[in-house]
Short mmCIF file of C-alpha atoms in Angstrom, two decimals:
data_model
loop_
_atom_site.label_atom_id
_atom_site.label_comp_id
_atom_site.label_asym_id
_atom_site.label_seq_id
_atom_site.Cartn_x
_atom_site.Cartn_y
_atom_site.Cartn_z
CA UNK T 223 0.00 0.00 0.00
CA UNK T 224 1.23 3.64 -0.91
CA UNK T 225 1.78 6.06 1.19
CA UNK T 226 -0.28 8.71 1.54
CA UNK T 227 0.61 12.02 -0.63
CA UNK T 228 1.64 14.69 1.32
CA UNK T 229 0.38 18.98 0.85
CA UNK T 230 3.56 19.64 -1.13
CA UNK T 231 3.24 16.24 -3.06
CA UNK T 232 -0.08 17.48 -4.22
CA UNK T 233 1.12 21.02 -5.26
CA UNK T 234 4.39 19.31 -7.56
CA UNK T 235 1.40 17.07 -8.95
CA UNK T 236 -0.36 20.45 -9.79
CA UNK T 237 2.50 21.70 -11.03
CA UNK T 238 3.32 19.18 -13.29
CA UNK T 239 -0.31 19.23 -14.85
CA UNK T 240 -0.25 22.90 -15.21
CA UNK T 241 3.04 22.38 -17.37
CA UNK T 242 1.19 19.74 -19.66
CA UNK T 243 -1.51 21.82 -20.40
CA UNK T 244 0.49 25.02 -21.36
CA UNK T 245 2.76 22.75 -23.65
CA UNK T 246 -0.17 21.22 -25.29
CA UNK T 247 -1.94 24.45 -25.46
CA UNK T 248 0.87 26.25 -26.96
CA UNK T 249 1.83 23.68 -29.35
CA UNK T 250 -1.50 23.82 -30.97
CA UNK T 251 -1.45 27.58 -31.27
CA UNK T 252 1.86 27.30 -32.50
CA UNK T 253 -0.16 24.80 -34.97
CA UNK T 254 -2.88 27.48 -35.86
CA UNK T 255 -0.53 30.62 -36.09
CA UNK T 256 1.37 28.70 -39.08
CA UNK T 257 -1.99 27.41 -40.46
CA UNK T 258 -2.33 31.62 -40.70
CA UNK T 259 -4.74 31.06 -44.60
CA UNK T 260 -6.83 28.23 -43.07
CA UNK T 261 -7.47 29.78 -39.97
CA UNK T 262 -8.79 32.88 -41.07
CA UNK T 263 -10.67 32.27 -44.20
CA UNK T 264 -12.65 30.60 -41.09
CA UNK T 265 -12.36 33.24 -39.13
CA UNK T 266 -13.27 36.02 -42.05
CA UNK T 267 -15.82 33.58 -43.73
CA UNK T 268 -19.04 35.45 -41.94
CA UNK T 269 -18.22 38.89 -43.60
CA UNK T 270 -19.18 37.21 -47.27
CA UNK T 271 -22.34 36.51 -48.74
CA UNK T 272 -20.51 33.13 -49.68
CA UNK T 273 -21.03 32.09 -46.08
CA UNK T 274 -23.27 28.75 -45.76
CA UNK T 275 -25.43 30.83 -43.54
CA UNK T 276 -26.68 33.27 -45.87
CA UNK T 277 -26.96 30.97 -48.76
CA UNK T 278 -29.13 28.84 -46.96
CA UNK T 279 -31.09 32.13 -46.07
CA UNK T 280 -30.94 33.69 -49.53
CA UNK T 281 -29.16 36.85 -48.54
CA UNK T 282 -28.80 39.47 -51.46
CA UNK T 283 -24.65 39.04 -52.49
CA UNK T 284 -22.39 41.14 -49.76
CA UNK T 285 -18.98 42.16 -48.78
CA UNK T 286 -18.11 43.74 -45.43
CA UNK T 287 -14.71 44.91 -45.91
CA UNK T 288 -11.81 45.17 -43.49
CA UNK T 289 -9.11 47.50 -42.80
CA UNK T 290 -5.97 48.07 -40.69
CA UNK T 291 -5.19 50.80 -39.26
CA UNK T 292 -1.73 49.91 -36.40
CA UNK T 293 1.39 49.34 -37.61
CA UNK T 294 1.12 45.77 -35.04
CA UNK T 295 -2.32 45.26 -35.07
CA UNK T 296 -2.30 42.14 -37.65
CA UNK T 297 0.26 40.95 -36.08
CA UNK T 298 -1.00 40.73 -32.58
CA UNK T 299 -4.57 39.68 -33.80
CA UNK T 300 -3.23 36.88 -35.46
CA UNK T 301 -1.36 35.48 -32.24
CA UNK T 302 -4.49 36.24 -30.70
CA UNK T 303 -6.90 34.22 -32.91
CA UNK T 304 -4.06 31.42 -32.61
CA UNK T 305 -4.29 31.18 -28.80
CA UNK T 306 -7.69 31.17 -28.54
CA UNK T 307 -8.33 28.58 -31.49
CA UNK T 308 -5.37 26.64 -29.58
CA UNK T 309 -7.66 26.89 -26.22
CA UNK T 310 -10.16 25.51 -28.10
CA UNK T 311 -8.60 22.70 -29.28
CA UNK T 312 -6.86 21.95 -26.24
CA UNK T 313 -9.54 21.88 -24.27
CA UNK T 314 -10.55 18.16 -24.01
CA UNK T 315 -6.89 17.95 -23.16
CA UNK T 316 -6.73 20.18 -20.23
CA UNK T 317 -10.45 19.14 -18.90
CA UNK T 318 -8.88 15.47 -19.21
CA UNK T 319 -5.66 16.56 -16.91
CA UNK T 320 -7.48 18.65 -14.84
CA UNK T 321 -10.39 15.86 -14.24
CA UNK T 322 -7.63 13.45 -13.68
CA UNK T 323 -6.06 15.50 -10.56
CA UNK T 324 -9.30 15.54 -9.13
CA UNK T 325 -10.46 12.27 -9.97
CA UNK T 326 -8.57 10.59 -7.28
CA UNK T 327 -9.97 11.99 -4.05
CA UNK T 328 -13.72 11.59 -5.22
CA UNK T 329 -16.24 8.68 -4.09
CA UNK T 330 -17.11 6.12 -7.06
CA UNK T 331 -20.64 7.88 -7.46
CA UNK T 332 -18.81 11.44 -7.28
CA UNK T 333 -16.51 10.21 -10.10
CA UNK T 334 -19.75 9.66 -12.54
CA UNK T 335 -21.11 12.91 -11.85
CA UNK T 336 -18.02 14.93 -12.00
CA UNK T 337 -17.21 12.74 -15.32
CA UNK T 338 -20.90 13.78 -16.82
CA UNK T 339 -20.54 17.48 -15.65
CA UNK T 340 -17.22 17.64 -17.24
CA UNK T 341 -18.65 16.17 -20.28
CA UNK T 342 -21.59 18.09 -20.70
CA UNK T 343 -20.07 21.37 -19.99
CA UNK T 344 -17.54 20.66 -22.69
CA UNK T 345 -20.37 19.94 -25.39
CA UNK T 346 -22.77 23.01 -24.32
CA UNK T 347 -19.86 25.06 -24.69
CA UNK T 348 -19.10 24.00 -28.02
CA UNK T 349 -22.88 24.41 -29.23
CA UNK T 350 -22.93 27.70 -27.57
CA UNK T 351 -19.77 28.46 -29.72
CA UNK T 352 -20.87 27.41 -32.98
CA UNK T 353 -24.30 28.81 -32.41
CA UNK T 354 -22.36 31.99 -32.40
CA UNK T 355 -20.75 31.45 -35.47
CA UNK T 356 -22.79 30.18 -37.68
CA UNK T 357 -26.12 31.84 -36.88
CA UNK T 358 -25.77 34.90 -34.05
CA UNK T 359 -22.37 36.67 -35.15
CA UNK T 360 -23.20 36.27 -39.31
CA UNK T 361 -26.47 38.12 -38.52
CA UNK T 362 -24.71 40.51 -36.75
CA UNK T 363 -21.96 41.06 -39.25
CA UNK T 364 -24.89 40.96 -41.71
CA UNK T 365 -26.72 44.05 -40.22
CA UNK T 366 -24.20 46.12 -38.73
CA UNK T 367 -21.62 45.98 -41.21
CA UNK T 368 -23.93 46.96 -43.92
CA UNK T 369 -26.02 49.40 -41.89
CA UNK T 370 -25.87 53.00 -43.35
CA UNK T 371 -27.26 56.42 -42.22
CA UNK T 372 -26.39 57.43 -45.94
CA UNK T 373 -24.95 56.62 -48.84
CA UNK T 374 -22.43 59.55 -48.73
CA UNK T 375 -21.37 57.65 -45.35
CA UNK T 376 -19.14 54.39 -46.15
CA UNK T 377 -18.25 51.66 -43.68
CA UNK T 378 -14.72 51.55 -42.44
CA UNK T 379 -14.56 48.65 -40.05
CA UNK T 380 -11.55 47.62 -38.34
CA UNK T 381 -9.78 43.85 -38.64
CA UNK T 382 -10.04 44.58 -34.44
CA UNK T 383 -13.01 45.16 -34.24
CA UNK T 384 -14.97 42.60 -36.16
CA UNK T 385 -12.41 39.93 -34.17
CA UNK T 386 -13.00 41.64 -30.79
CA UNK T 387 -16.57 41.28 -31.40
CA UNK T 388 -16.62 37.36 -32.65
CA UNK T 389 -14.39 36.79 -30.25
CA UNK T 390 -16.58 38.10 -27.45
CA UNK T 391 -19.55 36.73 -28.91
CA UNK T 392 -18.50 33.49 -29.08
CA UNK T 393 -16.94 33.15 -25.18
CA UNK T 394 -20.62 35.26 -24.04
CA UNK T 395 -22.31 32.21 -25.92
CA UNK T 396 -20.14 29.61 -24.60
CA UNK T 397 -21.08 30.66 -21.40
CA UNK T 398 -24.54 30.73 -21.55
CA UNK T 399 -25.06 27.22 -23.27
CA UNK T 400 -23.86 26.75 -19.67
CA UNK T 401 -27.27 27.16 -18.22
CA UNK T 402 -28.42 23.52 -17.96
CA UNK T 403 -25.14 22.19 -16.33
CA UNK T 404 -25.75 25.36 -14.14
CA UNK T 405 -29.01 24.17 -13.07
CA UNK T 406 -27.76 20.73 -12.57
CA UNK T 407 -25.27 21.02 -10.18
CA UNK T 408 -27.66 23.43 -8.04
CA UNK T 409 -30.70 21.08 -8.60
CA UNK T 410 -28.30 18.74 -6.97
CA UNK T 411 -27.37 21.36 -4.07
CA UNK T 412 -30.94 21.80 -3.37
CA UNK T 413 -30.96 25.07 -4.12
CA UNK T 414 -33.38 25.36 -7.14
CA UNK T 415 -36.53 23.14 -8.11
CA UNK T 416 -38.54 22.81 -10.90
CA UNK T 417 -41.24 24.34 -9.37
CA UNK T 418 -39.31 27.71 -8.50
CA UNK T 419 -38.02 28.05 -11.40
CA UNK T 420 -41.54 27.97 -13.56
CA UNK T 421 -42.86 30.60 -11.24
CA UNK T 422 -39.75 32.66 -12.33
CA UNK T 423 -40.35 32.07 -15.92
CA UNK T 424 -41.82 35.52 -16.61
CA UNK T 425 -39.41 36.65 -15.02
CA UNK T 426 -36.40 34.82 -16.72
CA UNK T 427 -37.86 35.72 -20.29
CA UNK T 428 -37.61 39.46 -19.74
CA UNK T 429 -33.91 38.31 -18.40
CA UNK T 430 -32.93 36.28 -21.34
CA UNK T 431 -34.33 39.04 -23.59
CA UNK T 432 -32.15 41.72 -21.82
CA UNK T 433 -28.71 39.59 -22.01
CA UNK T 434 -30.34 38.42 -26.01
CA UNK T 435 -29.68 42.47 -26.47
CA UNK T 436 -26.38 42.93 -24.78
CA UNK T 437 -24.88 39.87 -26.54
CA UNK T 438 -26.38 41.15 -30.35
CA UNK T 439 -26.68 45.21 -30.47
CA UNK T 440 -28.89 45.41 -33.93
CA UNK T 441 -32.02 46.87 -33.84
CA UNK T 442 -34.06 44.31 -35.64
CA UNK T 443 -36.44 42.29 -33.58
CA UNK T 444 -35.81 39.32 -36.03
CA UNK T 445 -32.00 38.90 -34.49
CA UNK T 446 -33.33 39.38 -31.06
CA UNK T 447 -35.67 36.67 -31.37
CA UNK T 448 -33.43 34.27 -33.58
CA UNK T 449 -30.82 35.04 -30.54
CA UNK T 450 -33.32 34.80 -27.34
CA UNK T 451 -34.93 31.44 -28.81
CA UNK T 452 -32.05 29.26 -27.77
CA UNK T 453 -31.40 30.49 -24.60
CA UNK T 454 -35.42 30.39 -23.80
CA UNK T 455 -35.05 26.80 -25.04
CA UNK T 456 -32.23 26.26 -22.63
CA UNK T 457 -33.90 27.37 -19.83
CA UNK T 458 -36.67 25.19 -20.40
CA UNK T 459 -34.16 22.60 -20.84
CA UNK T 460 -33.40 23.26 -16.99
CA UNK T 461 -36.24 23.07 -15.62
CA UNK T 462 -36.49 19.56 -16.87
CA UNK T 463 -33.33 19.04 -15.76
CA UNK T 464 -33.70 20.35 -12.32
CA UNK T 465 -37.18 18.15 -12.20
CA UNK T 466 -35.27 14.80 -13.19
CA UNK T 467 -32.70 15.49 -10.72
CA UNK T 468 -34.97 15.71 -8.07
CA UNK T 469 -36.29 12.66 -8.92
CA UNK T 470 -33.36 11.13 -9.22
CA UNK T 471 -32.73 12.29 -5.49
CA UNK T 472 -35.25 11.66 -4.04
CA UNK T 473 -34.83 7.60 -4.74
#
């Protein structure tokens, strides 16, 4: 039998996990800096009417163009985009080591739930992401990027700006796909029920609609519904949760 780790046993362990994750991590921005033409002709797609999204929609033929206006601004957006599209890819990886650290002082039963919260906060952040992408941030680029006071008055938007704002968009998004695991784990806690969280339902739609408005600032009501819709759903989604875990608890 082993012996027991000690405080500072635990902290090299940490350590040594937080140095595999920043190797992996960097190595596959490293990987999507020098894949510079593939990454951003993803990146850029949404700015063309060549995008699936508005072919499938029938948009009228488009071009939002870009400009640059610091002598280091390319430059440090594309070691920006890299990182975060390395993040993204790494992040099975570092939930993995991370869940793995853990994994060894949890209970049998905690080890399934942490392993399905894990797991299902890894996919709703994904959805949430490519939500953002291929619907929320297009319609955005769509109506902003073409609006005009005037026809004497010509867009000039920035390379920062439109990847400030999909970058944004897409970690805001992330986020709140994280609603049902939310619920979950304080279903679980016993601090929310189904039951509370219908009453609040009035009060969560004027909510969702609110954050639907921060996270897309157009003025049509069609991208504020198209936008509020999912996260409505979601919320639904959590009170059906919640209910099923009480169930589940109450076994």
């Amino acid at each position: 039998m082993s012996e027991p780790m000690t405080f500072w046993d635990h902290l090299d362990e940490l350590r040594s996990v937080f140095i595999r994750i920043l190797v992996v991590t960097a190595a596959a921005a490293v990987v999507a800096f020098c894949l510079k033409d593939e990454l951003f002709a993803i990146v850029l797609a949404p700015r063309s009417s060549d995008f699936i999204t508005y072919r499938l929609m029938g948009v009228e033929p488009f071009c939002v163009n870009l400009m640059n206006t610091g002598l280091t601004e390319q430059f440090m957006i594309h070691m920006k985009t890299a990182m975060y599209a390395g993040i993204l890819v790494a992040l099975p990886y570092i939930i993995y080591m991370l869940f793995g650290f853990i994994s060894p002082a949890l209970y049998d039963n905690e080890r399934k739930y942490a392993t399905l919260l894990c797991g299902s906060g890894y996919v709703m952040f994904m959805l949430g992401t490519l939500l953002n992408y291929f619907l929320i941030f297009p319609l955005t680029v769509k109506f902003l990027g073409t609006y005009q006071v005037s026809e004497d008055v010509a867009n000039m938007l920035t390379l920062q700006s439109y990847m400030d704002t999909l970058l944004m968009m897409n970690l805001v998004m992330g986020i709140v796909f994280e609603l049902p695991v939310v619920s979950w784990i304080l279903g679980r806690m016993g601090l929310v029920n189904a039951r509370m969280m219908q009453s609040f339902r009035r009060h969560a739609v004027v909510a969702i609609v609110a954050v639907a408005a921060i996270i897309t600032p157009t003025t049509d009501a069609f991208t504020l519904i198209v936008v509020a819709l999912p996260i409505w759903l979601l919320y639904e989604l959590s009170i059906i949760i919640v209910g099923l875990t009480k169930q589940t608890n109450t076994r």
